[in-house]
XYZ file of C-alpha atoms in Angstrom:
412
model
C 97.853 92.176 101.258
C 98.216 90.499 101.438
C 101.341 89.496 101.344
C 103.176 88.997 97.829
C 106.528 89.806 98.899
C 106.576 87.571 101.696
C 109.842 86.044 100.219
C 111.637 89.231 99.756
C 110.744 90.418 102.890
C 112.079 87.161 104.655
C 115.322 87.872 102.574
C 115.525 91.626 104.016
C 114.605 90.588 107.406
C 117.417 88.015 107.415
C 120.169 90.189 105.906
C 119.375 92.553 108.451
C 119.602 90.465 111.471
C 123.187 89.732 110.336
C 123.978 93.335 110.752
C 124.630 93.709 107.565
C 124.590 97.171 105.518
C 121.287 98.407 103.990
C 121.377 98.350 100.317
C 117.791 98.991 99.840
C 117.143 102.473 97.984
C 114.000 104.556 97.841
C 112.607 103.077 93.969
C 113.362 99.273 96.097
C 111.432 100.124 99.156
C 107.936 101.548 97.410
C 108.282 98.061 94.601
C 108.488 96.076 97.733
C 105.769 97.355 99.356
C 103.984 97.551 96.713
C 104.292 94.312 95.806
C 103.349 93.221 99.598
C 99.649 95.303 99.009
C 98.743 94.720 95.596
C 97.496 91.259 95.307
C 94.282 88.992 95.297
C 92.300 91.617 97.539
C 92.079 93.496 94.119
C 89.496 90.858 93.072
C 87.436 91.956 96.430
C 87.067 95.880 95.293
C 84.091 95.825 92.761
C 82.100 93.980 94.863
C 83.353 96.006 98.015
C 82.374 99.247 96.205
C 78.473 97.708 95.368
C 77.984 96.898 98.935
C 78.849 99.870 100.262
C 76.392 101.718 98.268
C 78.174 103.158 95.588
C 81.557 104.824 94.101
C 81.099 108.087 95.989
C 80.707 106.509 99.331
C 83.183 103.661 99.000
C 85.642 106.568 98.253
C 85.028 108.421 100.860
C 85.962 105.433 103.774
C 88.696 105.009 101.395
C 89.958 108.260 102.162
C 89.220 108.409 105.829
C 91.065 104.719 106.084
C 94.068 106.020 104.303
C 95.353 108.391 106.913
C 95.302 105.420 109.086
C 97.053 103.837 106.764
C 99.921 105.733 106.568
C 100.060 106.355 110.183
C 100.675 103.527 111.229
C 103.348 103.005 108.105
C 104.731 106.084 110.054
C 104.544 104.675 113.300
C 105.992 101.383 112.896
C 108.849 102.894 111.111
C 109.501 105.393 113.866
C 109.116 101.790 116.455
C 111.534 99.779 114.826
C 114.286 103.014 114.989
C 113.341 103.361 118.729
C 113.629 99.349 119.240
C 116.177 98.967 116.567
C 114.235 95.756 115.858
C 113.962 94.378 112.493
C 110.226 92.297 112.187
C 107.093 93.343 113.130
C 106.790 90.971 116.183
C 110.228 91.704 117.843
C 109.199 95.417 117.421
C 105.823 95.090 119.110
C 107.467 92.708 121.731
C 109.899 95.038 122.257
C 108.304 98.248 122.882
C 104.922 97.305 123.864
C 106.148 93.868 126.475
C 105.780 90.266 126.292
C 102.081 89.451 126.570
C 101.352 92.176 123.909
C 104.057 90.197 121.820
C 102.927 87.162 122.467
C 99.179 88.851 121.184
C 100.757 89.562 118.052
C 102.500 86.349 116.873
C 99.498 84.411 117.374
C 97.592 87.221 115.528
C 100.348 87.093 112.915
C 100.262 83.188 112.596
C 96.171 83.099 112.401
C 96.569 85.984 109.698
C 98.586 83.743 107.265
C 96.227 80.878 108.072
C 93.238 82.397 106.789
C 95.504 84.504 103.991
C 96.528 80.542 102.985
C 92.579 80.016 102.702
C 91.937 83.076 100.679
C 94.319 82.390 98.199
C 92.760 78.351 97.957
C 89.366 80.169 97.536
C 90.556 82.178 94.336
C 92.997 79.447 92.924
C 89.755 77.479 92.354
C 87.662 80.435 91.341
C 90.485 80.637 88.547
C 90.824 77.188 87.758
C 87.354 76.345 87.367
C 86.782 79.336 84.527
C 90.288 78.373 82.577
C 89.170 74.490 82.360
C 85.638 75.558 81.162
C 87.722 78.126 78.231
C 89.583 75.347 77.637
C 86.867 72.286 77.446
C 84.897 74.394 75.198
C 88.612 75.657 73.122
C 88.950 71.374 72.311
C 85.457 70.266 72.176
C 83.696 72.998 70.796
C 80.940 72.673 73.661
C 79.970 74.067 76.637
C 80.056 71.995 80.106
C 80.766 72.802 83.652
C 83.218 70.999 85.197
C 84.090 71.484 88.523
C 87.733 70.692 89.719
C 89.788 70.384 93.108
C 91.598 72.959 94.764
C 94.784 70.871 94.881
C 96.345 72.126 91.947
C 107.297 89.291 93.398
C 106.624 90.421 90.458
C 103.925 88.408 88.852
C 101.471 89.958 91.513
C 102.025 93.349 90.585
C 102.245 92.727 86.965
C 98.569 90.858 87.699
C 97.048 93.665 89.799
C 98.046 96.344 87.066
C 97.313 94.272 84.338
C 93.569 93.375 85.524
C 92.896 97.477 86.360
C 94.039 98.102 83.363
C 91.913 95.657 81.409
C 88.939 96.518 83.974
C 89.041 100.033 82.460
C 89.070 98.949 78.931
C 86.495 96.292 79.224
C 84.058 99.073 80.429
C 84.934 101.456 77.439
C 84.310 98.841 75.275
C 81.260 98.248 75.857
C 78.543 98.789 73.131
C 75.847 100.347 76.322
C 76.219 100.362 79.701
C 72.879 98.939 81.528
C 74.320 97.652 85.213
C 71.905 98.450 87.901
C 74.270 100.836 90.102
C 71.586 102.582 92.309
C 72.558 102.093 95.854
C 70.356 99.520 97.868
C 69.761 101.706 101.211
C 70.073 105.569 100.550
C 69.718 106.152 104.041
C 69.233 105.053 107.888
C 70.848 102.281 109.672
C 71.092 99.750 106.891
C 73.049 102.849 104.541
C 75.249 103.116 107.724
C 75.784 99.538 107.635
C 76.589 99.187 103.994
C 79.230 102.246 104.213
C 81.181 100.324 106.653
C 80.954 96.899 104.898
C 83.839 97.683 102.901
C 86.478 98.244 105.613
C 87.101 94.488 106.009
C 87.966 94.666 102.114
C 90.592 97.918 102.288
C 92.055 96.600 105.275
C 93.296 93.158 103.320
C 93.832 95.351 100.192
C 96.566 97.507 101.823
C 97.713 95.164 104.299
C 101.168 95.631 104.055
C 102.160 96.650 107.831
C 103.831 92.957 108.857
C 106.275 93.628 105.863
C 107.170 97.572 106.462
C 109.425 97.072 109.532
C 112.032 94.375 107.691
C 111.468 96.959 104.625
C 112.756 99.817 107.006
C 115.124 98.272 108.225
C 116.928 96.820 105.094
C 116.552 100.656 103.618
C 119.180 103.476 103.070
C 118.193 106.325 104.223
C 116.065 105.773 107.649
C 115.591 109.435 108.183
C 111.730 109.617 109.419
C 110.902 112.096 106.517
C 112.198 109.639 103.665
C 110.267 106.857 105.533
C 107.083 109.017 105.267
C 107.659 109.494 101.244
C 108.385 105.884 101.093
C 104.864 105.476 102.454
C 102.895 107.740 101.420
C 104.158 107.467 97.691
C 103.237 103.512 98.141
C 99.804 104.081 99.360
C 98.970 106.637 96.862
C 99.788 104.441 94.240
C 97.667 101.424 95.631
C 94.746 104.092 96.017
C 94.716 104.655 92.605
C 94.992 100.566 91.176
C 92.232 99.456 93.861
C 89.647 102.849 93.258
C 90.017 102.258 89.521
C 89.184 98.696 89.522
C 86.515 99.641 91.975
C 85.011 101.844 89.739
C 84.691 100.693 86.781
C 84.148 97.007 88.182
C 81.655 97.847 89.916
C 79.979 100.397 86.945
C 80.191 97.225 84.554
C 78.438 94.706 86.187
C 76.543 96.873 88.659
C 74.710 94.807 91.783
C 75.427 91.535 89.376
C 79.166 91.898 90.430
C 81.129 88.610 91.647
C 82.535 88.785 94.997
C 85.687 87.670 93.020
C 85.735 90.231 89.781
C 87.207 88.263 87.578
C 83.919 85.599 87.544
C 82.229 88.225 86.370
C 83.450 87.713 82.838
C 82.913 85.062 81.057
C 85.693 82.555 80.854
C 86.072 83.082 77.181
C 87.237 86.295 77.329
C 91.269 86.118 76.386
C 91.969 89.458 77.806
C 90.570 87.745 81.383
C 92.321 84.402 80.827
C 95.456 86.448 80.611
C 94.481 87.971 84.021
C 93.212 84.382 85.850
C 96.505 82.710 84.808
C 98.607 85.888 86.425
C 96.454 85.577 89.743
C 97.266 82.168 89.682
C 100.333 81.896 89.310
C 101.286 84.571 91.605
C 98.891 82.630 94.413
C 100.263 79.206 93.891
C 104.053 80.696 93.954
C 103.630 82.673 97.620
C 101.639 80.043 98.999
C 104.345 77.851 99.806
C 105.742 80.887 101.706
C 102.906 81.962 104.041
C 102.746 78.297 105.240
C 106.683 78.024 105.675
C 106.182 81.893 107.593
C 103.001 80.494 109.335
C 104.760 77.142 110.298
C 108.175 78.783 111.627
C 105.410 80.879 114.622
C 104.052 77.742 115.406
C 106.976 75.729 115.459
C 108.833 78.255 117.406
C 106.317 78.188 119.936
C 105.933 74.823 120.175
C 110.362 74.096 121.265
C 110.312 76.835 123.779
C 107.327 75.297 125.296
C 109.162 71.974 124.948
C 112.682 73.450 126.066
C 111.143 74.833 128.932
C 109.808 70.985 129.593
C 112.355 69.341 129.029
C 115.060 71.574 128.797
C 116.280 70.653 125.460
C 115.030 69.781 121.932
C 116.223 66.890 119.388
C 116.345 67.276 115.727
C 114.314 64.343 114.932
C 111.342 66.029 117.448
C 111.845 69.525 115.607
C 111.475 67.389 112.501
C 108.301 65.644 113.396
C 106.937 69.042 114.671
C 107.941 70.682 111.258
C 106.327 67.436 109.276
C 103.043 67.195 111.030
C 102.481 71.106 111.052
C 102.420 71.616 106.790
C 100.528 68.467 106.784
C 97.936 70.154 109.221
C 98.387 73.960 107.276
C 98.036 72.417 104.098
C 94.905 70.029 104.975
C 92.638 72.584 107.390
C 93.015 75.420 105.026
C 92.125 73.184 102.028
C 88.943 72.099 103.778
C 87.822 75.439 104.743
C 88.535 76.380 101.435
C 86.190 73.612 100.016
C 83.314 74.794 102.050
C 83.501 78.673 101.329
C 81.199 79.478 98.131
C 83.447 82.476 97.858
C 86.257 85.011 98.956
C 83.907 87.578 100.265
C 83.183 85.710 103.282
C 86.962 84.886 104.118
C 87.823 88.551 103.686
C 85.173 89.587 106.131
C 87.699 87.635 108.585
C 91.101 88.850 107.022
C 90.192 92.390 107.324
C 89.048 91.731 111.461
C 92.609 90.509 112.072
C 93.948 93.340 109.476
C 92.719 95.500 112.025
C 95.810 94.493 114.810
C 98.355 94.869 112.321
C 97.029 98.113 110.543
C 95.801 99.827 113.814
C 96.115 98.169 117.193
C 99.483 97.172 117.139
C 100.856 100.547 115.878
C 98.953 102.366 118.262
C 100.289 100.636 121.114
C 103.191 100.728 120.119
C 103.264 104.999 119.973
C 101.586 105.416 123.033
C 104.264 103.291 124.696
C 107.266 105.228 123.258
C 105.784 108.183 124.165
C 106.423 107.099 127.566
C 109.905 106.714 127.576
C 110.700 109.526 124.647
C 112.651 112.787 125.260
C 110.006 114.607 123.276
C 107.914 118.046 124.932
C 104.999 116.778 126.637
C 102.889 118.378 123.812
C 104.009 116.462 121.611
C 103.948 113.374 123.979
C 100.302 114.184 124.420
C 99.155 114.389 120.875
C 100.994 111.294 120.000
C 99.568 109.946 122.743
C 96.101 110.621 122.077
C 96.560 109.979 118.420
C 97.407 105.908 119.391
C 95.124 105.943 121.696
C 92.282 106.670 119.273
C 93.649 104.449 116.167
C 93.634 101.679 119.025
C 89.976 102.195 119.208
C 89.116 102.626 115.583
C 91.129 99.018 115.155
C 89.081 97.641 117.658
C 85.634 98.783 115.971
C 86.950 97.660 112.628
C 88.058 93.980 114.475
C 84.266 93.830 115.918
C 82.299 95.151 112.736
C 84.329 92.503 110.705
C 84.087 89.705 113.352
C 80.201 90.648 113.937
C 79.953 90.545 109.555
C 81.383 87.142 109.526
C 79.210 85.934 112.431
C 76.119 87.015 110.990
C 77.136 85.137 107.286
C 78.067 82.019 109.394
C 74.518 82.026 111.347
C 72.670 82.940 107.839
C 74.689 80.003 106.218
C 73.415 77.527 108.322
């Protein structure tokens, strides 16, 4: 989630709002979202799994999160038939009113910002281990040298590649002496560690924004299919991010990176490989969260103006457009310069996950359920189901906000 199939999506979201026909079959719809949930949150899971205490527990909130998961897959499926919108914030606008709407497109826009920081964060991570393999590759010594941050497919092809090579790595080793005994076995602190790796599974499977244009571009839109189509695409991103958990996390014990992959020394070829797929997937899709990030703001920004003035030039919508990537592209490279690593950016991510994975959906079904020619049983369970995922979103938003607060204050 994050998002790796931002430009796809875009694609299906604007072939659909030209009414044309769906063309998108079942095998299309789980790649897609596949490719929107598999990304650099993989790095994240190793270190996720240590501070939560272990495999076993770090499963189970796995689990438990998954349901969630796929409800509210479910639900915003089920929204966008109801709405017969085709993006995530013209669904939530639609069923759930205008200030909710609004709620969710600056929600959206802050999302991509710090998604745009993340991705900075482990762009350098990579670069600085491939210029140390190389230095050493031509000199023949070792130096650090520490560089700037300026500098689909591929991210599925990464994600599988480096759980695959995880795996391997472990087996391969001649004995296996990480440290994996949890920290706190029990009490408040145990509690605490359980929950610290919700932030993390919340930007892992973020794929939410991206399911409604998926729907919507799709075939068959028969609620049942769109529940295979989920479930099927969450099982499968269960199994890449619990496998590199693992064994991540059995290899290099408490000594685990926040970011696997500087874990391993950057001589390792079979990592290389892996660090030059990351990046390249991250340094393709960035240009596309800032144009998706830019095109919220900007759109705010002329119907405030039109609204002013009553009209908007080109040459103002052009300044507006300039002066925006210069101010993406700038802020998120100097946060990104002051964050020793992506841990601490997730712990934000994964609070703002929480809208789009749980707040937002559950709105959204306890609003239809208003208006729905369904038996009131079944208008009460509903209800009562999006009433509670509202509240487990907004626990998740505070426990991640509160987790970055606390690294902030202990920072300074």
């Amino acid at each position: 989630m994050e998002e790796l199939a931002r430009e796809s999506i875009s694609l299906l979201a604007r072939s659909a709002s030209h009414a044309d026909p769906p063309r998108l079959g079942s095998f299309g719809a789980i790649f897609i979202m596949l490719k929107s949930a598999l990304g650099a949150g993989l790095l994240n899971f190793p270190w996720a799994f240590e501070k939560a205490g272990g495999v076993n527990t770090a499963i189970s909130v796995e689990l438990v999160a998954l349901v969630f998961l796929m409800s509210g897959l479910i639900i915003l499926g089920y929204a966008s038939s109801v709405s017969r919108q085709n993006t995530y914030q013209d669904v939530v606008r639609e069923v759930c009113g205008g200030a909710i709407g609004k709620l969710c497109e600056v929600c959206f826009c802050f999302n991509l910002f710090m998604i745009s920081v993340a991705f900075l964060v482990v762009v350098q991570d990579q670069l600085d281990k491939l210029c140390v393999s190389l230095y050493e590759a031509v000199t023949g010594s070792i130096e650090e040298i520490g560089i700037q941050k300026y500098t689909s497919v591929i991210g599925t092809l990464a994600a599988t590649y480096l759980c695959v090579a995880v795996i391997i790595k472990y087996y391969m080793m001649d004995e296996h002496l990480a440290v994996i005994t949890p920290v706190h076995s029990d009490g408040i602190d145990s509690l605490a560690s359980m929950f610290s790796v919700v932030p993390t599974i919340c930007f892992g499977f973020q794929c939410h924004e991206a399911c409604i244009a998926i729907y919507s571009s799709m075939e068959n839109k028969k609620l049942s299919h769109w529940v295979m189509i989920s479930v099927i695409s969450m099982l499968f991103c269960l199994l890449i991010y619990t496998l590199t958990g693992i064994f991540g996390f059995l290899t290099f014990g408490h000594t685990v990176a926040a970011d696997i992959l500087m874990s391993y020394p950057g001589t390792d070829v079979v990592m290389i490989i892996s660090r030059l797929l990351f990046g390249i997937s991250i340094i393709t899709i960035y240009p596309i969260i800032l144009l998706l990030g830019r095109s919220v703001i900007l759109d705010l920004i002329l119907r405030f103006r039109r609204r002013r003035r009553g009209g908007v030039t080109n040459a103002f919508e052009n300044r507006c457009r300039v002066i925006l990537t210069v101010m993406w592209i700038t802020v998120t490279l100097l946060i990104a310069m002051f964050v020793p690593d992506m841990s601490e950016v997730i712990s934000v991510i994964g609070g703002i996950s929480a809208f789009f994975i749980f707040i937002f959906p559950g709105l959204c079904l306890v609003f239809i359920m208003q208006s729905e020619p369904l038996s009131h049983k079944v208008r009460v369970v509903c209800s009562v189901w999006g009433v509670i995922t509202v509240i487990v979103g907004a626990f998740i938003f505070g426990q991640s906000t509160t987790i970055a607060v606390m690294e902030l204050f202990h920072k300074f």
